[in-house]
Coordinates of C-alpha atoms in Angstrom, one line a residue:
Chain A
X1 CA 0.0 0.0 0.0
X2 CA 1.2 3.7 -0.7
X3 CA 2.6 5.4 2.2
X4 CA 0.0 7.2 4.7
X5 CA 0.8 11.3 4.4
X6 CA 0.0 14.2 5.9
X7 CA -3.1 14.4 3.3
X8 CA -4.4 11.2 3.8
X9 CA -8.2 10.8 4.0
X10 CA -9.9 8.7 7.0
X11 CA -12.2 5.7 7.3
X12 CA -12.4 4.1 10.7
X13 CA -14.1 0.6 11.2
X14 CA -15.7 0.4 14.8
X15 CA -16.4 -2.4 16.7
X16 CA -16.2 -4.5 19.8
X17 CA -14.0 -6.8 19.7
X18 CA -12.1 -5.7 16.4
X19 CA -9.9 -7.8 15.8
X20 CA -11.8 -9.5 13.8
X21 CA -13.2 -7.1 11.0
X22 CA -12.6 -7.8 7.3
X23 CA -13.0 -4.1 6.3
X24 CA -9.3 -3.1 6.5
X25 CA -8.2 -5.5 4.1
X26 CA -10.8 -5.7 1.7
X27 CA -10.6 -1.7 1.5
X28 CA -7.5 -0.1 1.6
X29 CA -6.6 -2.4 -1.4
X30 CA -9.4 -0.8 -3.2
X31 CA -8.3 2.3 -2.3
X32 CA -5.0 1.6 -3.6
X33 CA -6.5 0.0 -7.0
X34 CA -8.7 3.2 -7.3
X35 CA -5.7 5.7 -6.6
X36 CA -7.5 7.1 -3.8
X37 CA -5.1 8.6 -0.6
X38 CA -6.9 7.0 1.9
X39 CA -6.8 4.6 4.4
X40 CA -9.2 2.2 6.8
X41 CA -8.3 1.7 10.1
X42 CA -9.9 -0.7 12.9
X43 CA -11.7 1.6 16.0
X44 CA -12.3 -0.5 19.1
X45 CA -15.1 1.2 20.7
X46 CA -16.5 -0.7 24.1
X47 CA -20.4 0.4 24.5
X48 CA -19.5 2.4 27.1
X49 CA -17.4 4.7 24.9
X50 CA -18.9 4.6 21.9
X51 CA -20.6 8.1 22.0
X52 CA -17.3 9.7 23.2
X53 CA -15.5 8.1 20.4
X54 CA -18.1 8.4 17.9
X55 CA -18.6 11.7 18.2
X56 CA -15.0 12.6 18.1
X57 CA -14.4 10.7 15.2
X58 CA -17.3 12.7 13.5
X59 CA -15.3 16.0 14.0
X60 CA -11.9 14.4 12.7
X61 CA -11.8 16.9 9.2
X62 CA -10.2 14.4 7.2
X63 CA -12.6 11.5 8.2
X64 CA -15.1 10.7 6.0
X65 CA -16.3 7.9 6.5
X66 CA -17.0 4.8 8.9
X67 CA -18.4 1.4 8.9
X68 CA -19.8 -0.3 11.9
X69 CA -20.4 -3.5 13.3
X70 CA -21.2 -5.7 15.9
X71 CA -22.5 -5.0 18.9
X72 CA -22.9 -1.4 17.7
X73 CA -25.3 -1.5 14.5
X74 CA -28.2 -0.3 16.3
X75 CA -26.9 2.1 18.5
X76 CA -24.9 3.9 16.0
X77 CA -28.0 5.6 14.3
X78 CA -28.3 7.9 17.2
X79 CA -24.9 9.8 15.9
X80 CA -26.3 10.4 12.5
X81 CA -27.6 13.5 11.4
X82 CA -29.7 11.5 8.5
X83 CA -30.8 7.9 8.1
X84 CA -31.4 6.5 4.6
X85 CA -34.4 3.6 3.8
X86 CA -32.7 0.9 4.7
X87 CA -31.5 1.6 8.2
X88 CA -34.5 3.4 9.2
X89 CA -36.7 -0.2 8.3
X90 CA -33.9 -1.9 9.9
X91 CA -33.2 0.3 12.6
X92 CA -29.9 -0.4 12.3
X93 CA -26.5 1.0 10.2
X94 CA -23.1 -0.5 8.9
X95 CA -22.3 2.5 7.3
X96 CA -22.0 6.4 7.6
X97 CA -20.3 9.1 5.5
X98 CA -19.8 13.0 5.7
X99 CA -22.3 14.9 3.3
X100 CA -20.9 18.1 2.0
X101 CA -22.9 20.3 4.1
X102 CA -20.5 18.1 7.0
X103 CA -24.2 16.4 7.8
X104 CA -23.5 12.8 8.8
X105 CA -25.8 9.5 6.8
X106 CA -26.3 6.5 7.9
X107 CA -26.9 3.5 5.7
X108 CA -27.1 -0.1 6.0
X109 CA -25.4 -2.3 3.2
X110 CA -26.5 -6.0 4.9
X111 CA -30.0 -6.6 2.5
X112 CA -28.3 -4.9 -0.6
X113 CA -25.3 -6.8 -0.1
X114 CA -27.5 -10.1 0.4
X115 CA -29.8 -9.6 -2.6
X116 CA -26.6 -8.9 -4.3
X117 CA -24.4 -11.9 -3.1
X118 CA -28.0 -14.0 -4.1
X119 CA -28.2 -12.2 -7.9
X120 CA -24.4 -13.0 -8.2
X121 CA -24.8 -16.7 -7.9
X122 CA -27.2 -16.8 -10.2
X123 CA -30.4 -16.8 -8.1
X124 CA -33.1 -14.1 -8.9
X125 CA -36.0 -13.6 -6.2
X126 CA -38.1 -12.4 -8.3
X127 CA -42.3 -12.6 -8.0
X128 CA -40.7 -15.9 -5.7
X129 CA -41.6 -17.3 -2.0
X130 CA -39.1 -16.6 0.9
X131 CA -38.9 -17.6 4.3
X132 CA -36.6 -15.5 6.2
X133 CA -36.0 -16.5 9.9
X134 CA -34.7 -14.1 12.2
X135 CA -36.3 -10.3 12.5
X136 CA -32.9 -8.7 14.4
X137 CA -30.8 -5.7 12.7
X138 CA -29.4 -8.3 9.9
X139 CA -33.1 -9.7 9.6
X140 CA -35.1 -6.6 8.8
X141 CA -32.4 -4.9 6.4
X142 CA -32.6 -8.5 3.9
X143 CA -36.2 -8.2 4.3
X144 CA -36.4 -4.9 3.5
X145 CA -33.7 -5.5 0.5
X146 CA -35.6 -8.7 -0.3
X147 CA -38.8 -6.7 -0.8
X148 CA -37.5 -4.0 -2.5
X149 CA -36.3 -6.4 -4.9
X150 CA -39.5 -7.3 -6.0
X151 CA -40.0 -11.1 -3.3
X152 CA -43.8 -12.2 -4.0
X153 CA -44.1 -13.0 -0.4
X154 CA -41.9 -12.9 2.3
X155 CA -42.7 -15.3 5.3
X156 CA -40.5 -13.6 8.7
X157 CA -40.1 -16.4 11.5
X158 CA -38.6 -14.8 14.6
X159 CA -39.5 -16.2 18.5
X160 CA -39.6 -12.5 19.6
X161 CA -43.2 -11.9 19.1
X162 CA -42.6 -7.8 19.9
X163 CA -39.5 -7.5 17.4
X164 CA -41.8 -9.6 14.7
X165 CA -44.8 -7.1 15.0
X166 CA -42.4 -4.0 15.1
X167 CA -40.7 -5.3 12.1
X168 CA -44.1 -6.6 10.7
X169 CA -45.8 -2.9 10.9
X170 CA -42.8 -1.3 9.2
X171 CA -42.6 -3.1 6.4
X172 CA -46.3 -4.1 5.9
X173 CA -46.3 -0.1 5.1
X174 CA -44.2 0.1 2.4
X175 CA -44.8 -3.4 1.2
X176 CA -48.8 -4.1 2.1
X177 CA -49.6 -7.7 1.9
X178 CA -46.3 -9.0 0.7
X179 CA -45.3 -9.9 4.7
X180 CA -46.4 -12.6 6.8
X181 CA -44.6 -13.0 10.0
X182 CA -44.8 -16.2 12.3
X183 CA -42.8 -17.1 15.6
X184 CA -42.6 -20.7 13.7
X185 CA -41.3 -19.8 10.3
X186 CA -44.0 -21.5 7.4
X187 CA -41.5 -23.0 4.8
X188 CA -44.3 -25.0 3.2
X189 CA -44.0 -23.9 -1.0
X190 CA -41.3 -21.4 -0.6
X191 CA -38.3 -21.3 -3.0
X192 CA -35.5 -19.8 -0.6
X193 CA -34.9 -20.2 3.2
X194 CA -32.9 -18.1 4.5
X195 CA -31.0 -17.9 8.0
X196 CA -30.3 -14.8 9.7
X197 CA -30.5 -15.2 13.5
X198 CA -26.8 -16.1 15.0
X199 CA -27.8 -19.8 15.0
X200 CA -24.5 -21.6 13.6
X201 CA -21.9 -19.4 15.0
X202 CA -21.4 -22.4 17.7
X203 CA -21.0 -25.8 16.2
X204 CA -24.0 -27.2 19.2
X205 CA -26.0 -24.1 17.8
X206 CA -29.6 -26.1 16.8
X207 CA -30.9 -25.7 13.4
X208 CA -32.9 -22.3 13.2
X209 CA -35.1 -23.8 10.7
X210 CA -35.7 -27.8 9.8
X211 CA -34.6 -28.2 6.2
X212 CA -36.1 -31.8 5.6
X213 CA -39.6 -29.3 5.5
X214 CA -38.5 -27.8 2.6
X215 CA -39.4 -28.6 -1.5
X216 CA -36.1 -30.3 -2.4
X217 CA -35.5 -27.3 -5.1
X218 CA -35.2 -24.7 -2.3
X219 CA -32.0 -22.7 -2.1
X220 CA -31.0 -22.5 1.5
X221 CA -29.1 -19.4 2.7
X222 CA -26.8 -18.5 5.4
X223 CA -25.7 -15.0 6.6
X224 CA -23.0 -16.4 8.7
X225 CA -19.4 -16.1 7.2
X226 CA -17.5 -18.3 10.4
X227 CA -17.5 -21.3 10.2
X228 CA -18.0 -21.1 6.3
X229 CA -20.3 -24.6 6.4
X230 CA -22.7 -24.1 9.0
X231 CA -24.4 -27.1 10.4
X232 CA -27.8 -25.7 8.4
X233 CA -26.1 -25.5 5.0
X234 CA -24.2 -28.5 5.6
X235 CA -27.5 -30.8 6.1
X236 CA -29.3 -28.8 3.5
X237 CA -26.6 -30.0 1.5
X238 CA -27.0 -33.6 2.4
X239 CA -30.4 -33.3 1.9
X240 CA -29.5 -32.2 -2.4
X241 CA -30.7 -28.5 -1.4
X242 CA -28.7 -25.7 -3.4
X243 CA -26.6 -23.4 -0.6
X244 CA -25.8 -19.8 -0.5
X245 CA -22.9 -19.1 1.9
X246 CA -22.5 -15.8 4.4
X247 CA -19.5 -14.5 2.4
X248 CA -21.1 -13.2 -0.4
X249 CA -23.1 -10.4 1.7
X250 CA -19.8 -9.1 2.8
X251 CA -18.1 -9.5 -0.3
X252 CA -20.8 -7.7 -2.5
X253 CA -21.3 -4.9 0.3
X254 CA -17.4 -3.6 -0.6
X255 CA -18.9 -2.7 -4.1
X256 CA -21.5 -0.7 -2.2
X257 CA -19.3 0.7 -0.3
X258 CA -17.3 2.0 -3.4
X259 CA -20.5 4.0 -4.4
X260 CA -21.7 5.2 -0.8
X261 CA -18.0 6.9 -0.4
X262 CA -17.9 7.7 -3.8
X263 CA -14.4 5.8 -4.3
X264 CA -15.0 6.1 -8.2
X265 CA -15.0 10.2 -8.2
X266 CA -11.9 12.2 -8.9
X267 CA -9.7 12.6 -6.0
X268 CA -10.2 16.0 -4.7
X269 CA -7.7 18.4 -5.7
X270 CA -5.5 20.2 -2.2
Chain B
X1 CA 4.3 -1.3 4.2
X2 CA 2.1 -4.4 5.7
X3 CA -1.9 -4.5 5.0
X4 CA -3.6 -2.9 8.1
X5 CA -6.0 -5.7 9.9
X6 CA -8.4 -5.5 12.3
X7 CA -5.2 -6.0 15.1
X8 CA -3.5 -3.2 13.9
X9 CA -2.9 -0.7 16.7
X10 CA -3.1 2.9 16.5
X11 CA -1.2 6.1 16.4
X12 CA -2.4 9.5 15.3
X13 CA -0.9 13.2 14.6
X14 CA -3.0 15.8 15.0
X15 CA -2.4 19.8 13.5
X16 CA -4.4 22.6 11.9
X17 CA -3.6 22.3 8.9
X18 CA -2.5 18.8 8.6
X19 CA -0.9 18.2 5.0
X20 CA 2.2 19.1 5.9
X21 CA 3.1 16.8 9.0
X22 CA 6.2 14.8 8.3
X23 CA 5.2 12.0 10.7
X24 CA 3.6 9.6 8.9
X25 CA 6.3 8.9 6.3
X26 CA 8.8 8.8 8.9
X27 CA 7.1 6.6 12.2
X28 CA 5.1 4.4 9.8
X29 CA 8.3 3.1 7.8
X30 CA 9.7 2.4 11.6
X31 CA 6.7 0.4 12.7
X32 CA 7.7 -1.9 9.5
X33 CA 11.1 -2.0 10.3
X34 CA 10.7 -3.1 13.5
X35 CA 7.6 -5.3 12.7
X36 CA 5.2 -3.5 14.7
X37 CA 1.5 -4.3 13.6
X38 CA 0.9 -0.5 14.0
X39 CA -0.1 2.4 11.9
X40 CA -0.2 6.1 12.6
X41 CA -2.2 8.5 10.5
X42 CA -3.1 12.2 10.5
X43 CA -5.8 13.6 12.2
X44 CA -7.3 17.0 11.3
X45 CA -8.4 18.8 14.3
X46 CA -9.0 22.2 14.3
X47 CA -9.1 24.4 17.6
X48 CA -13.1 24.2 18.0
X49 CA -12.9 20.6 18.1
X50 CA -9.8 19.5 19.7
X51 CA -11.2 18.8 23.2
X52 CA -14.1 16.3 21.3
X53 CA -11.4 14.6 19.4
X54 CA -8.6 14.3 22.2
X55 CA -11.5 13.1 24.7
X56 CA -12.8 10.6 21.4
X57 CA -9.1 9.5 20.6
X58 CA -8.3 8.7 24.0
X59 CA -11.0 5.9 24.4
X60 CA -10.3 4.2 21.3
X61 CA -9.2 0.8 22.8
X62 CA -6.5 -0.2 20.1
X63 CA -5.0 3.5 20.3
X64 CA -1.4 3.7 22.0
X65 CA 0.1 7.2 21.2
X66 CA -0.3 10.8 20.1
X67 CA 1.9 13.2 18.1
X68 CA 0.8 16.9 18.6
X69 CA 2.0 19.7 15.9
X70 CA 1.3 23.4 15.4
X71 CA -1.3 24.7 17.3
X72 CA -2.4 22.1 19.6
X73 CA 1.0 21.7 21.9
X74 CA -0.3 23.9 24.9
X75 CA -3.9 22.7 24.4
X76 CA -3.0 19.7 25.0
X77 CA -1.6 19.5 28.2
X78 CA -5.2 19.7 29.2
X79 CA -6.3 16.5 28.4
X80 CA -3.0 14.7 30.0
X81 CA -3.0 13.1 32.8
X82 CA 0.1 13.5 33.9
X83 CA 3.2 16.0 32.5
X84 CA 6.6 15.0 32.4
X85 CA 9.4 17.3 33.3
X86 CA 9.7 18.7 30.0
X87 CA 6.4 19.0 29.0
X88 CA 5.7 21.2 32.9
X89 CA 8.7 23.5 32.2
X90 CA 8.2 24.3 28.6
X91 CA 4.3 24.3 29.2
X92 CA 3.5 22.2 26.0
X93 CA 3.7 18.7 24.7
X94 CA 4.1 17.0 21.5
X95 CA 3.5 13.4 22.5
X96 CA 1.1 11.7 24.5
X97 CA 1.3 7.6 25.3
X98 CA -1.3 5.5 27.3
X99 CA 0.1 4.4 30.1
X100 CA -0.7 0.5 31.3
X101 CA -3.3 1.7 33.7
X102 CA -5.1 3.8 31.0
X103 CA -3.6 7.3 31.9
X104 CA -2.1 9.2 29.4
X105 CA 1.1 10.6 29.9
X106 CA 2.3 13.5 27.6
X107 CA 5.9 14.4 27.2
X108 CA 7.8 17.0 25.0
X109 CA 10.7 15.8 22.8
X110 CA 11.3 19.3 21.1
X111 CA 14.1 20.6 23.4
X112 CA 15.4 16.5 23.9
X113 CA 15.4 16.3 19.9
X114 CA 17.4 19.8 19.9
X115 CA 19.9 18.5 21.9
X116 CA 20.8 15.1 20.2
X117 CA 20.6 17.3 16.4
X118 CA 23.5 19.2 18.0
X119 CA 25.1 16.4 19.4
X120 CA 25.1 14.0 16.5
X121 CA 27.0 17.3 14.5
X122 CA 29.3 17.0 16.8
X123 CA 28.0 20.1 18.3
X124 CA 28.7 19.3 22.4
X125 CA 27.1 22.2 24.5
X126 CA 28.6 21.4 28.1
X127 CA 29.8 24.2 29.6
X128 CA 29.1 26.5 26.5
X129 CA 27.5 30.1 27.0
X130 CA 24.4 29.8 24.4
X131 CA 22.0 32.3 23.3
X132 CA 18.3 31.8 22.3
X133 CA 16.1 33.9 21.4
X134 CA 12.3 32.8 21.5
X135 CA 10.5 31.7 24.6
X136 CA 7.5 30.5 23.4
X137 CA 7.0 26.8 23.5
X138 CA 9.5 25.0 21.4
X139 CA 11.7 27.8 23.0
X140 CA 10.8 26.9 26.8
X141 CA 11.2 23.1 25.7
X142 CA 14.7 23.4 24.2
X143 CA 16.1 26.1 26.6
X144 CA 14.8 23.6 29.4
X145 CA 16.9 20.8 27.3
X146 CA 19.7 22.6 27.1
X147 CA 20.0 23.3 30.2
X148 CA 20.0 20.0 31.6
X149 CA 22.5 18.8 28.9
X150 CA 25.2 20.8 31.0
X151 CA 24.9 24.3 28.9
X152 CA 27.5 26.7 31.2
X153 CA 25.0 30.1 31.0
X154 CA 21.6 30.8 29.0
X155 CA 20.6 34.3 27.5
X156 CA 17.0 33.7 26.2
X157 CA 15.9 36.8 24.2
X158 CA 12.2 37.4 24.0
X159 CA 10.0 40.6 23.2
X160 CA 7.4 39.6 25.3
X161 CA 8.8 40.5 28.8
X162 CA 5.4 38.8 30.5
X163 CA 6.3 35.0 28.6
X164 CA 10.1 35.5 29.3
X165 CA 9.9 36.3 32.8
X166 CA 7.3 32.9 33.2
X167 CA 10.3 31.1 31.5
X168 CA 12.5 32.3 33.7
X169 CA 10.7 31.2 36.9
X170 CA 10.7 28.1 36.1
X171 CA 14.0 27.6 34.4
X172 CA 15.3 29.5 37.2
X173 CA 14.4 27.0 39.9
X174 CA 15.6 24.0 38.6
X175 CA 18.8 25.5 37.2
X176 CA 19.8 28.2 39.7
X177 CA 21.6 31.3 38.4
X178 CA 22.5 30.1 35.0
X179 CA 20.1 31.5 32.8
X180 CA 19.7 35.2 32.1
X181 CA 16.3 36.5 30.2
X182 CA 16.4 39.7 28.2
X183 CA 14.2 41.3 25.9
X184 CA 17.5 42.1 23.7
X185 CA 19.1 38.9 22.8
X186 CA 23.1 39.4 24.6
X187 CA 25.1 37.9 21.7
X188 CA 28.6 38.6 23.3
X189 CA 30.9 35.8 24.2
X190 CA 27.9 32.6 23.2
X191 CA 29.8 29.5 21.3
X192 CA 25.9 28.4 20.3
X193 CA 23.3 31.3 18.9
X194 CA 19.5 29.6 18.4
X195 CA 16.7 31.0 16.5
X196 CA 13.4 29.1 18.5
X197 CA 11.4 31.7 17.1
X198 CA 8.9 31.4 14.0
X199 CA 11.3 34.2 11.8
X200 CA 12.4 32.7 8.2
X201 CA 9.2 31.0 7.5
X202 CA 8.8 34.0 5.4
X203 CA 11.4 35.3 3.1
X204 CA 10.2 39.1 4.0
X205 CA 11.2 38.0 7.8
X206 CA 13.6 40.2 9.8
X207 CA 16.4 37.9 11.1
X208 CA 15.5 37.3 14.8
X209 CA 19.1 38.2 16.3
X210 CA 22.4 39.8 14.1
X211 CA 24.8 37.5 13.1
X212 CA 27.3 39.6 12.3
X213 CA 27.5 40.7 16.7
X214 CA 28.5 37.2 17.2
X215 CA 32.3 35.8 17.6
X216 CA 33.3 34.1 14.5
X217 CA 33.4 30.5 15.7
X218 CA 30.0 30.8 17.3
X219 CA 27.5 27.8 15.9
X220 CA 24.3 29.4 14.7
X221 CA 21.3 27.1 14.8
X222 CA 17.9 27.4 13.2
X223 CA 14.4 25.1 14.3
X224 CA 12.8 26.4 11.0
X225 CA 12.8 23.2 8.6
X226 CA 11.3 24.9 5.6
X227 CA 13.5 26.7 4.3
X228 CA 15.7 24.5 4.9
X229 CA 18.4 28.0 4.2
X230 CA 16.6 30.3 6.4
X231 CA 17.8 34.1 6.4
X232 CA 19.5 33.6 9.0
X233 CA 21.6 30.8 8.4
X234 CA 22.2 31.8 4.6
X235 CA 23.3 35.5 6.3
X236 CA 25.5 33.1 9.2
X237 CA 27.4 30.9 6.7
X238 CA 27.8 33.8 4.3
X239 CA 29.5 35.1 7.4
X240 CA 32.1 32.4 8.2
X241 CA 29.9 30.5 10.7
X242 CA 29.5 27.0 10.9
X243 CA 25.6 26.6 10.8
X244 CA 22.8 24.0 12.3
X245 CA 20.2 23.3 10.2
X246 CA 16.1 22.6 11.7
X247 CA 15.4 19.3 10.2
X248 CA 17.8 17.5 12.8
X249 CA 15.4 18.2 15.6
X250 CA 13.0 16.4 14.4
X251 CA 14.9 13.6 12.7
X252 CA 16.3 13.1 16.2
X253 CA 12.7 12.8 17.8
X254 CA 12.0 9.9 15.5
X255 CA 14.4 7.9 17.8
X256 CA 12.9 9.5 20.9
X257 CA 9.4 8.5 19.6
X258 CA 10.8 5.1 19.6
X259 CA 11.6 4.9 23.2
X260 CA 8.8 6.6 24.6
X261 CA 6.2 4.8 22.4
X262 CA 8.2 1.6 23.1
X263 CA 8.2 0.7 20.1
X264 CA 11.5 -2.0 20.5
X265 CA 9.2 -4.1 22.8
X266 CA 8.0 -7.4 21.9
X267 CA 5.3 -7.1 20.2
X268 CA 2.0 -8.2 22.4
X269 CA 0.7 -11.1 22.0
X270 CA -3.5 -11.3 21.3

């Protein structure tokens, strides 16, 4: 990577723990391929001083952007000056950027990135059936992105029967009659399942849905990237369904990224 | 230099403006060469928003170290939570390190960094009569370096009588009798003359002291880095003396920065 000067522009990743992000290595490359002067750099920002940090980042004059992830997705959207569609339906962000008038936006990148990483593999939701099981931050930005990309019905299992309504009335208004949501997921005649509750992280996680009630054609989806085969996709798999891996969300949100920050533009001129 | 992950640990410098700060390109290098999974990057903080950023900066869990350039170096002091010698006497700080217990300590390398730039010329001040002229901070910091190095007598020269007679005070009780403060610089009989003030950024500058009132041997020494031929020194060698340029200071604080940061340590294991 080109050496970090006294004019190089600021992203800051902030989580809790860190060490585990992605972001710095899938984005400064990009940076580097798109001749930008910038750099990513991990934050890690405990609950306790997230606002502190937040808000000092948010007056840093060469910052310009910063992504965000677990545990702060949620809380994050009380520093914005601006939330777009997607995180206010989710009620949640991964992303914020400086407008010109130094406003700050929030965005969320998870449901684009999904319905991307899904598109990419070759699987089109079209006018189709989809169960989606888990109504959390990650659950109600795919649902959103899911609808938006034109899902004939979306069936939203979640055991939390308040977080199921709440997401339920938000996106019954956008969407009316395309949403059904259930504390048991229906999977009965639906062409993609898809998991987004943290089921899987653990290896004696249970199964957040039962894949043997699916139609054998189904395409069964994970949002987890670690472990890579989760115990769902792996007996999904046994079972002949097609799998979608957690990877691709992340790997498709960097090209939304590169439009949010507007990587493509001419670098500004100092 | 190595890809920046989500262990990389943090260093920023932070000015008003910011372009111009040297230390990325030299501490950054260093991190590499001593295979340090660290980055430092510059941090734009204006006045108005220093306290926000400091307070922001110093919660950020993976951050280990501050550098502090033009205006922030008294401001700063502030947000320490303990001085060092150097940083009390001089009144201004250009480093700051979290401590193990969380505290942040801040230090001032200017007048140390002085010291060794003489030294590694083979410029050795024990027991030499200097003159400096320019008590602000860099001033107070390298008059205060000086002075512990062994320097026989020191004439600061200063048109504000109110900041010289601070300087005094304090120089004064720790080295008893050996330093003088006039508003005139007194050139007579000094082996070492030192512009600390901010004349020859400018080419329409008045020199801060006369060369031509000093003995011929005497070492003229300038903390102005660009030009690198200030007035002053061009007028100095024009006149037979053997002259000390500004960018040894700080070349010499890279080293400093090295100790205090600790950056020779093992690396930590996470």
């Amino acid at each position: 990577m080109p050496g970090i000067t006294g004019t190089t522009r600021l992203f800051a990743v902030l989580g809790d723990p860190v060490d585990q992000v992605r972001a710095p290595e899938l984005l400064n490359p990009l940076f580097d391929r798109l001749g930008r002067d910038a750099v990513l750099f991990p934050v890690h920002a405990t609950p306790q001083h997230l606002a502190g940090i937040v808000r000092g980042l948010c007056r840093v004059g060469n910052l310009d952007g910063l992504l965000v992830t677990v545990p702060h997705k949620i809380e994050i959207c009380r520093f914005a000056d601006e939330l777009s569609h997607a995180a206010r339906i989710s009620g949640c962000a991964n992303a914020l950027r400086r407008e010109p008038g130094g406003r700050w936006l929030a965005d969320n990148f998870d449901g684009a990135g999904f319905v991307r990483g899904l598109r990419g593999r070759g699987h089109d939701v079209t006018g189709r059936r989809v169960a989606l099981v888990g109504a959390g931050g990650a659950g109600a930005a795919i649902a959103a992105a899911l609808l938006d990309a034109g899902v004939g019905h979306l069936t939203i299992g979640d055991l939390d029967r308040a977080r199921l309504d709440h997401v339920h009335t938000r996106l019954d208004r956008l969407w009316p009659g395309r949403v059904t949501c259930e504390t048991a997921p229906r999977l009965d005649g639906v062409q993609f399942a898809v998991n987004a509750t943290p089921l899987g992280l653990r290896p004696e996680d249970p199964l957040p849905f039962e894949p043997s009630a699916l139609a054998p054609d189904c395409v069964v989806a994970d949002i987890i990237m670690k472990p890579r085969e989760t115990r769902l996709l792996r007996t999904a798999a046994e079972l002949g369904h097609p799998v979608h891996h957690g990877n691709h969300m992340l790997d498709e949100q960097l090209e939304l990224y590169r439009g949010f920050f507007h990587l493509d533009d001419a670098p500004l001129t100092r």
